[in-house]
Amino acid sequence: MGLLTYLTKSSSTLKPTTLLRHLRFMSNVPENTVYGGPKPQNPHQRVTLTHLKQKHKKGDPITVVTAYDYPSAVHLDTAGIDVCLVGDSASMVVHGHDTTLPISLDEMLVHCRAVARGAKRPLLVGDLPFGTYESSSNQAVDTAVRILKEGGMDAIKLEGGSPSRITAAKAIVEAGIAVMGHVGLTPQAISVLGGFRPQGKNIASAVKVVETALALQEAGCFSVVLECVPAPVAAAATSALKIPTIGIGAGPFCSGQVLVYHDLLGMMQHPHHAKVTPKFCKQYAHVGDVINKALVEYKEEVANGSFPGPAHSPYKISETEINGFMSELQKLGLDKAAASTAAAAEKIKMSVSSNGPAND
């Protein structure tokens, strides 16, 4: 009799605990390891463009945060963030460059794959890095395809609203790939903008922000990031568009907000170009201080010998096995190693007797 047949016929007579043991046997969830238990399955449904459209229609704000690796992706997943953006900002906050320009497509794909393993609920959006989509629409489509096929993303983001960028966005959409636009301060264009400077602060610039956002919508983008523009300008763009706007340094009137993971957690200062976290970013924690304190404490405990203590030396060997092991060491002429083994065993025994028995 097969296991499924057995369970079907016997479930009414099996005790609940017995049935659960059988079901556990059938489960593909990995068993616990020395490094901890298996990752629980996320019960929430995967966010899609349809979900974002529904939120936008109801006026519910959309939450977006950047992530660059598996741990940050898991954090976003656990928090219930709507959209996980694998940003080319990794060039700065992960790789330590002054700008977003140096990061390559291959490097971005490494980040995308790591994030895709950790974030099971959010919509995943990957940035097209500088130099990988400007030459032609064909180049843009090829890069976007790699971001999805090799990076595991659901959509891509590209910066700017020049005619060539609009054409590229349209070509990518026509290739069947969802596109998020990005206007205002576009970090990949800092050589033209004269640095990391806010946009839309005069009439011509403000009109350009709105017109560019509209052009990206016409090209088929599902949303547009508005970066570092005055709140009234962002409000105008949000009102003019039928698709969601995602603000970063653009005030409270956008359809949603995005922040850089490292900035909102207070993990580090921006390298070189700014000595402090951006003025538009609220720090919801000061994780960098906690990390530094923990590392200093670890260094001190290793230096003074208090780590690892009995509580963090969990793997036991019986006295009989130790004696046999020392005998084998002596046969090999390793008397010093045998003496070290004996001294370690005695020290552990004394530590256990003074601190109470440890769990095997």
Tab-separated table of C-alpha atoms in Angstrom:
chain	number	residue	atom	x	y	z
A	1	MET	CA	0.000	0.000	0.000
A	2	GLY	CA	1.408	3.413	-0.949
A	3	LEU	CA	1.922	6.074	1.700
A	4	LEU	CA	-0.774	8.380	0.303
A	5	THR	CA	-3.296	5.523	0.179
A	6	TYR	CA	-2.331	4.539	3.714
A	7	LEU	CA	-2.816	8.082	4.978
A	8	THR	CA	-6.153	8.436	3.176
A	9	LYS	CA	-7.538	5.222	4.614
A	10	SER	CA	-6.008	5.583	8.051
A	11	SER	CA	-6.302	9.315	8.795
A	12	SER	CA	-9.495	8.773	10.779
A	13	THR	CA	-7.819	6.257	13.077
A	14	LEU	CA	-4.343	7.755	13.340
A	15	LYS	CA	-3.568	9.955	16.313
A	16	PRO	CA	-2.903	13.593	15.314
A	17	THR	CA	0.748	13.391	16.357
A	18	THR	CA	1.246	10.228	14.302
A	19	LEU	CA	-0.374	11.787	11.242
A	20	LEU	CA	1.800	14.894	11.589
A	21	ARG	CA	4.922	12.733	11.698
A	22	HIS	CA	3.870	11.078	8.432
A	23	LEU	CA	3.176	14.451	6.849
A	24	ARG	CA	6.552	15.707	8.048
A	25	PHE	CA	8.155	12.721	6.332
A	26	MET	CA	6.427	13.700	3.088
A	27	SER	CA	7.435	17.373	3.352
A	28	ASN	CA	10.201	18.790	1.163
A	29	VAL	CA	11.156	21.302	3.876
A	30	PRO	CA	14.822	20.692	4.766
A	31	GLU	CA	15.679	19.265	8.166
A	32	ASN	CA	17.439	21.425	10.754
A	33	THR	CA	21.198	21.773	10.346
A	34	VAL	CA	24.008	22.878	12.636
A	35	TYR	CA	23.524	26.389	11.240
A	36	GLY	CA	19.850	26.627	12.176
A	37	GLY	CA	16.426	25.541	11.030
A	38	PRO	CA	14.859	25.702	7.587
A	39	LYS	CA	13.497	28.974	6.252
A	40	PRO	CA	9.716	29.057	6.733
A	41	GLN	CA	7.566	29.439	3.653
A	42	ASN	CA	6.177	32.954	3.147
A	43	PRO	CA	2.397	32.695	3.384
A	44	HIS	CA	1.765	35.919	1.455
A	45	GLN	CA	0.908	36.035	-2.222
A	46	ARG	CA	3.552	37.343	-4.621
A	47	VAL	CA	3.099	41.021	-5.495
A	48	THR	CA	2.403	41.600	-9.194
A	49	LEU	CA	1.716	44.601	-11.409
A	50	THR	CA	-1.973	43.873	-10.933
A	51	HIS	CA	-1.584	44.266	-7.166
A	52	LEU	CA	0.207	47.589	-7.638
A	53	LYS	CA	-2.518	48.829	-9.982
A	54	GLN	CA	-5.146	47.879	-7.411
A	55	LYS	CA	-3.288	49.692	-4.628
A	56	HIS	CA	-2.881	52.744	-6.826
A	57	LYS	CA	-6.560	52.724	-7.761
A	58	LYS	CA	-7.571	52.566	-4.082
A	59	GLY	CA	-5.073	55.254	-3.110
A	60	ASP	CA	-3.028	52.913	-0.923
A	61	PRO	CA	0.646	53.989	-0.787
A	62	ILE	CA	3.181	51.643	-2.389
A	63	THR	CA	6.305	50.779	-0.395
A	64	VAL	CA	9.639	50.290	-2.161
A	65	VAL	CA	13.067	49.626	-0.636
A	66	THR	CA	16.365	48.711	-2.272
A	67	ALA	CA	18.067	45.387	-1.590
A	68	TYR	CA	21.371	44.055	-2.836
A	69	ASP	CA	21.851	40.627	-1.271
A	70	TYR	CA	20.057	37.675	0.310
A	71	PRO	CA	19.861	39.028	3.901
A	72	SER	CA	18.457	42.427	2.886
A	73	ALA	CA	15.968	40.693	0.573
A	74	VAL	CA	14.758	38.454	3.406
A	75	HIS	CA	14.313	41.532	5.606
A	76	LEU	CA	12.142	43.216	2.965
A	77	ASP	CA	10.203	40.011	2.446
A	78	THR	CA	9.520	39.615	6.162
A	79	ALA	CA	8.464	43.263	6.521
A	80	GLY	CA	5.916	42.960	3.722
A	81	ILE	CA	7.477	45.595	1.447
A	82	ASP	CA	5.640	45.808	-1.897
A	83	VAL	CA	8.546	46.302	-4.287
A	84	CYS	CA	12.181	45.307	-3.917
A	85	LEU	CA	14.470	47.411	-6.112
A	86	VAL	CA	17.908	46.003	-6.883
A	87	GLY	CA	19.378	49.406	-7.537
A	88	ASP	CA	22.588	50.414	-9.243
A	89	SER	CA	23.082	52.326	-5.989
A	90	ALA	CA	24.862	49.091	-5.027
A	91	SER	CA	27.807	50.690	-6.801
A	92	MET	CA	28.008	53.174	-3.925
A	93	VAL	CA	26.616	51.541	-0.782
A	94	VAL	CA	28.001	48.052	-1.458
A	95	HIS	CA	31.027	48.506	-3.730
A	96	GLY	CA	32.162	51.845	-2.283
A	97	HIS	CA	32.301	53.880	-5.500
A	98	ASP	CA	31.609	57.614	-5.603
A	99	THR	CA	28.772	57.234	-8.123
A	100	THR	CA	26.461	54.631	-9.633
A	101	LEU	CA	28.378	54.651	-12.930
A	102	PRO	CA	31.068	51.976	-12.383
A	103	ILE	CA	28.860	48.963	-11.638
A	104	SER	CA	28.687	46.459	-14.499
A	105	LEU	CA	25.826	44.328	-15.764
A	106	ASP	CA	27.532	41.157	-14.549
A	107	GLU	CA	27.868	42.660	-11.072
A	108	MET	CA	24.224	43.721	-11.111
A	109	LEU	CA	23.203	40.187	-12.068
A	110	VAL	CA	25.019	38.792	-9.027
A	111	HIS	CA	23.024	41.145	-6.802
A	112	CYS	CA	19.767	40.352	-8.616
A	113	ARG	CA	20.181	36.599	-8.206
A	114	ALA	CA	20.963	36.910	-4.507
A	115	VAL	CA	17.908	39.098	-3.933
A	116	ALA	CA	15.666	36.781	-5.939
A	117	ARG	CA	16.601	33.927	-3.591
A	118	GLY	CA	15.571	35.904	-0.526
A	119	ALA	CA	12.540	37.966	-1.561
A	120	LYS	CA	9.622	35.671	-2.345
A	121	ARG	CA	6.766	38.164	-1.894
A	122	PRO	CA	7.767	41.598	-3.290
A	123	LEU	CA	7.758	42.554	-6.950
A	124	LEU	CA	11.426	42.453	-7.994
A	125	VAL	CA	12.787	45.315	-10.106
A	126	GLY	CA	16.368	45.468	-11.376
A	127	ASP	CA	18.169	48.612	-12.543
A	128	LEU	CA	19.740	48.720	-15.990
A	129	PRO	CA	23.290	49.881	-15.198
A	130	PHE	CA	24.972	52.740	-17.020
A	131	GLY	CA	26.465	51.749	-20.373
A	132	THR	CA	24.177	48.787	-20.996
A	133	TYR	CA	21.192	50.353	-22.769
A	134	GLU	CA	22.170	53.713	-24.266
A	135	SER	CA	23.580	52.595	-27.636
A	136	SER	CA	20.414	51.217	-29.197
A	137	SER	CA	17.001	49.773	-28.488
A	138	ASN	CA	18.389	46.334	-29.288
A	139	GLN	CA	21.066	46.748	-26.625
A	140	ALA	CA	18.439	47.913	-24.135
A	141	VAL	CA	16.194	44.923	-24.835
A	142	ASP	CA	19.113	42.489	-24.619
A	143	THR	CA	20.137	43.905	-21.233
A	144	ALA	CA	16.579	43.832	-19.930
A	145	VAL	CA	16.192	40.217	-21.021
A	146	ARG	CA	19.328	39.266	-19.078
A	147	ILE	CA	18.059	41.050	-15.963
A	148	LEU	CA	14.943	38.860	-16.064
A	149	LYS	CA	16.370	35.568	-17.349
A	150	GLU	CA	19.681	35.550	-15.482
A	151	GLY	CA	18.824	37.843	-12.581
A	152	GLY	CA	15.392	36.493	-11.705
A	153	MET	CA	13.748	39.925	-11.724
A	154	ASP	CA	10.111	40.670	-12.568
A	155	ALA	CA	10.760	44.078	-14.160
A	156	ILE	CA	13.508	46.570	-14.950
A	157	LYS	CA	14.105	50.254	-14.227
A	158	LEU	CA	15.821	52.709	-16.538
A	159	GLU	CA	16.744	56.343	-15.985
A	160	GLY	CA	16.001	59.470	-17.971
A	161	GLY	CA	13.518	60.724	-20.508
A	162	SER	CA	15.501	61.706	-23.590
A	163	PRO	CA	14.055	60.557	-26.917
A	164	SER	CA	16.487	57.628	-27.021
A	165	ARG	CA	15.489	56.551	-23.489
A	166	ILE	CA	11.789	56.783	-24.349
A	167	THR	CA	12.430	54.669	-27.450
A	168	ALA	CA	14.361	52.141	-25.365
A	169	ALA	CA	11.590	51.955	-22.769
A	170	LYS	CA	9.003	51.386	-25.489
A	171	ALA	CA	11.109	48.663	-27.116
A	172	ILE	CA	11.566	46.848	-23.811
A	173	VAL	CA	7.842	46.988	-23.087
A	174	GLU	CA	7.106	45.690	-26.595
A	175	ALA	CA	9.489	42.821	-25.843
A	176	GLY	CA	7.149	41.834	-23.017
A	177	ILE	CA	9.136	43.240	-20.109
A	178	ALA	CA	7.678	45.571	-17.483
A	179	VAL	CA	9.502	48.896	-17.163
A	180	MET	CA	9.744	51.391	-14.306
A	181	GLY	CA	10.831	54.868	-15.397
A	182	HIS	CA	12.962	57.342	-13.422
A	183	VAL	CA	12.983	61.148	-13.770
A	184	GLY	CA	14.175	64.168	-11.803
A	185	LEU	CA	17.622	63.581	-10.374
A	186	THR	CA	18.946	60.684	-12.438
A	187	PRO	CA	22.273	59.639	-10.861
A	188	GLN	CA	23.593	58.088	-14.084
A	189	ALA	CA	23.486	61.578	-15.665
A	190	ILE	CA	25.421	63.480	-12.992
A	191	SER	CA	28.015	64.648	-15.523
A	192	VAL	CA	25.234	66.501	-17.369
A	193	LEU	CA	23.372	67.585	-14.236
A	194	GLY	CA	26.529	68.901	-12.581
A	195	GLY	CA	26.405	66.521	-9.637
A	196	PHE	CA	23.745	65.142	-7.320
A	197	ARG	CA	21.443	68.150	-7.588
A	198	PRO	CA	17.665	68.405	-7.149
A	199	GLN	CA	15.614	69.003	-10.284
A	200	GLY	CA	12.366	70.860	-11.012
A	201	LYS	CA	13.281	73.982	-9.048
A	202	ASN	CA	12.432	76.415	-11.840
A	203	ILE	CA	9.557	76.592	-14.323
A	204	ALA	CA	11.338	74.965	-17.250
A	205	SER	CA	12.817	72.185	-15.149
A	206	ALA	CA	9.516	71.505	-13.371
A	207	VAL	CA	7.630	71.277	-16.668
A	208	LYS	CA	10.312	68.937	-17.994
A	209	VAL	CA	9.815	66.574	-15.030
A	210	VAL	CA	6.086	66.306	-15.735
A	211	GLU	CA	6.472	66.031	-19.512
A	212	THR	CA	9.149	63.353	-19.186
A	213	ALA	CA	7.012	61.340	-16.791
A	214	LEU	CA	4.104	61.545	-19.235
A	215	ALA	CA	6.353	60.402	-22.083
A	216	LEU	CA	7.471	57.381	-20.058
A	217	GLN	CA	3.844	56.553	-19.341
A	218	GLU	CA	3.087	56.776	-23.058
A	219	ALA	CA	6.017	54.424	-23.718
A	220	GLY	CA	4.301	51.822	-21.539
A	221	CYS	CA	6.035	52.166	-18.150
A	222	PHE	CA	4.030	50.772	-15.231
A	223	SER	CA	5.358	53.402	-12.794
A	224	VAL	CA	7.816	56.293	-12.586
A	225	VAL	CA	10.329	57.176	-9.871
A	226	LEU	CA	10.475	60.901	-9.058
A	227	GLU	CA	13.809	61.684	-7.395
A	228	CYS	CA	14.754	64.906	-5.627
A	229	VAL	CA	12.068	67.232	-6.955
A	230	PRO	CA	9.953	69.745	-4.989
A	231	ALA	CA	6.790	68.255	-3.514
A	232	PRO	CA	4.404	70.475	-5.576
A	233	VAL	CA	6.108	69.329	-8.783
A	234	ALA	CA	5.798	65.695	-7.709
A	235	ALA	CA	2.134	66.321	-6.880
A	236	ALA	CA	1.582	67.716	-10.378
A	237	ALA	CA	3.245	64.717	-12.007
A	238	THR	CA	1.288	62.297	-9.819
A	239	SER	CA	-1.967	64.006	-10.736
A	240	ALA	CA	-1.136	64.080	-14.445
A	241	LEU	CA	-0.201	60.402	-14.643
A	242	LYS	CA	-2.459	57.372	-14.671
A	243	ILE	CA	0.361	55.160	-13.377
A	244	PRO	CA	1.903	55.244	-9.870
A	245	THR	CA	4.713	57.627	-8.990
A	246	ILE	CA	7.353	56.477	-6.519
A	247	GLY	CA	8.999	59.337	-4.676
A	248	ILE	CA	12.464	59.620	-3.202
A	249	GLY	CA	13.105	63.096	-1.870
A	250	ALA	CA	9.929	64.177	-3.671
A	251	GLY	CA	7.535	64.853	-0.801
A	252	PRO	CA	4.393	63.112	0.440
A	253	PHE	CA	2.143	63.430	-2.611
A	254	CYS	CA	3.508	60.533	-4.670
A	255	SER	CA	1.740	57.188	-5.046
A	256	GLY	CA	4.497	55.490	-3.071
A	257	GLN	CA	7.940	55.967	-1.568
A	258	VAL	CA	11.364	54.379	-2.017
A	259	LEU	CA	14.442	54.593	0.190
A	260	VAL	CA	17.874	53.005	0.069
A	261	TYR	CA	18.179	50.122	2.535
A	262	HIS	CA	21.446	51.339	4.056
A	263	ASP	CA	20.143	54.905	4.460
A	264	LEU	CA	16.860	54.159	6.216
A	265	LEU	CA	18.562	51.707	8.584
A	266	GLY	CA	21.409	54.090	9.391
A	267	MET	CA	24.012	51.537	8.374
A	268	MET	CA	26.615	53.905	7.004
A	269	GLN	CA	27.349	57.367	5.695
A	270	HIS	CA	27.341	57.980	1.973
A	271	PRO	CA	30.864	57.590	0.591
A	272	HIS	CA	32.721	60.728	-0.444
A	273	HIS	CA	30.065	62.808	-2.225
A	274	ALA	CA	28.039	63.331	0.952
A	275	LYS	CA	29.177	63.098	4.532
A	276	VAL	CA	25.739	62.425	5.964
A	277	THR	CA	22.603	60.527	5.064
A	278	PRO	CA	20.546	62.446	2.434
A	279	LYS	CA	18.345	65.170	3.907
A	280	PHE	CA	15.204	63.532	2.540
A	281	CYS	CA	15.890	60.212	4.280
A	282	LYS	CA	14.484	59.398	7.698
A	283	GLN	CA	16.688	56.998	9.638
A	284	TYR	CA	14.389	54.430	11.215
A	285	ALA	CA	17.272	52.817	13.078
A	286	HIS	CA	20.979	53.268	13.723
A	287	VAL	CA	22.063	49.790	12.767
A	288	GLY	CA	25.607	50.904	11.992
A	289	ASP	CA	26.170	51.789	15.648
A	290	VAL	CA	24.816	48.404	16.743
A	291	ILE	CA	27.070	46.597	14.253
A	292	ASN	CA	30.158	48.525	15.340
A	293	LYS	CA	29.431	47.865	19.015
A	294	ALA	CA	28.942	44.150	18.368
A	295	LEU	CA	32.180	43.864	16.388
A	296	VAL	CA	34.184	45.644	19.092
A	297	GLU	CA	32.667	43.385	21.760
A	298	TYR	CA	33.493	40.297	19.689
A	299	LYS	CA	37.080	41.463	19.210
A	300	GLU	CA	37.486	42.070	22.949
A	301	GLU	CA	36.022	38.690	23.949
A	302	VAL	CA	38.267	36.821	21.523
A	303	ALA	CA	41.259	38.786	22.798
A	304	ASN	CA	40.523	38.040	26.471
A	305	GLY	CA	39.578	34.410	25.836
A	306	SER	CA	35.971	34.618	27.013
A	307	PHE	CA	34.673	33.606	23.574
A	308	PRO	CA	33.977	30.875	22.779
A	309	GLY	CA	32.920	29.629	26.188
A	310	PRO	CA	31.098	26.396	27.068
A	311	ALA	CA	27.784	27.688	25.717
A	312	HIS	CA	29.315	28.122	22.266
A	313	SER	CA	31.396	24.933	22.239
A	314	PRO	CA	28.499	22.516	21.689
A	315	TYR	CA	30.153	19.473	20.129
A	316	LYS	CA	31.048	16.798	22.681
A	317	ILE	CA	33.374	13.813	22.661
A	318	SER	CA	33.301	11.137	25.345
A	319	GLU	CA	36.173	10.595	27.760
A	320	THR	CA	36.725	7.143	26.283
A	321	GLU	CA	37.073	8.591	22.793
A	322	ILE	CA	39.416	11.304	24.052
A	323	ASN	CA	41.705	8.736	25.689
A	324	GLY	CA	41.746	6.664	22.508
A	325	PHE	CA	42.415	9.759	20.441
A	326	MET	CA	45.380	10.725	22.662
A	327	SER	CA	46.789	7.208	22.347
A	328	GLU	CA	46.655	7.459	18.554
A	329	LEU	CA	48.359	10.855	18.667
A	330	GLN	CA	51.150	9.414	20.815
A	331	LYS	CA	51.609	6.525	18.370
A	332	LEU	CA	52.118	9.129	15.662
A	333	GLY	CA	54.751	10.840	17.765
A	334	LEU	CA	52.504	13.823	18.419
A	335	ASP	CA	53.024	13.953	22.173
A	336	LYS	CA	52.567	17.721	22.319
A	337	ALA	CA	49.208	17.451	20.539
A	338	ALA	CA	48.148	14.690	22.949
A	339	ALA	CA	49.098	16.865	25.925
A	340	SER	CA	47.109	19.784	24.477
A	341	THR	CA	44.101	17.488	24.082
A	342	ALA	CA	44.353	16.390	27.712
A	343	ALA	CA	44.691	19.974	28.932
A	344	ALA	CA	41.703	21.108	26.856
A	345	ALA	CA	39.552	18.242	28.123
A	346	GLU	CA	40.457	19.037	31.723
A	347	LYS	CA	39.746	22.735	31.259
A	348	ILE	CA	36.327	21.966	29.739
A	349	LYS	CA	35.532	19.587	32.606
A	350	MET	CA	36.401	22.260	35.180
A	351	SER	CA	34.358	24.875	33.310
A	352	VAL	CA	31.314	22.605	33.139
A	353	SER	CA	31.539	21.754	36.832
A	354	SER	CA	31.656	25.432	37.779
A	355	ASN	CA	28.910	26.543	35.380
A	356	GLY	CA	26.617	23.521	35.491
A	357	PRO	CA	26.169	20.763	32.913
A	358	ALA	CA	25.812	21.834	29.283
A	359	ASN	CA	23.403	20.259	26.827
A	360	ASP	CA	24.875	17.589	24.593
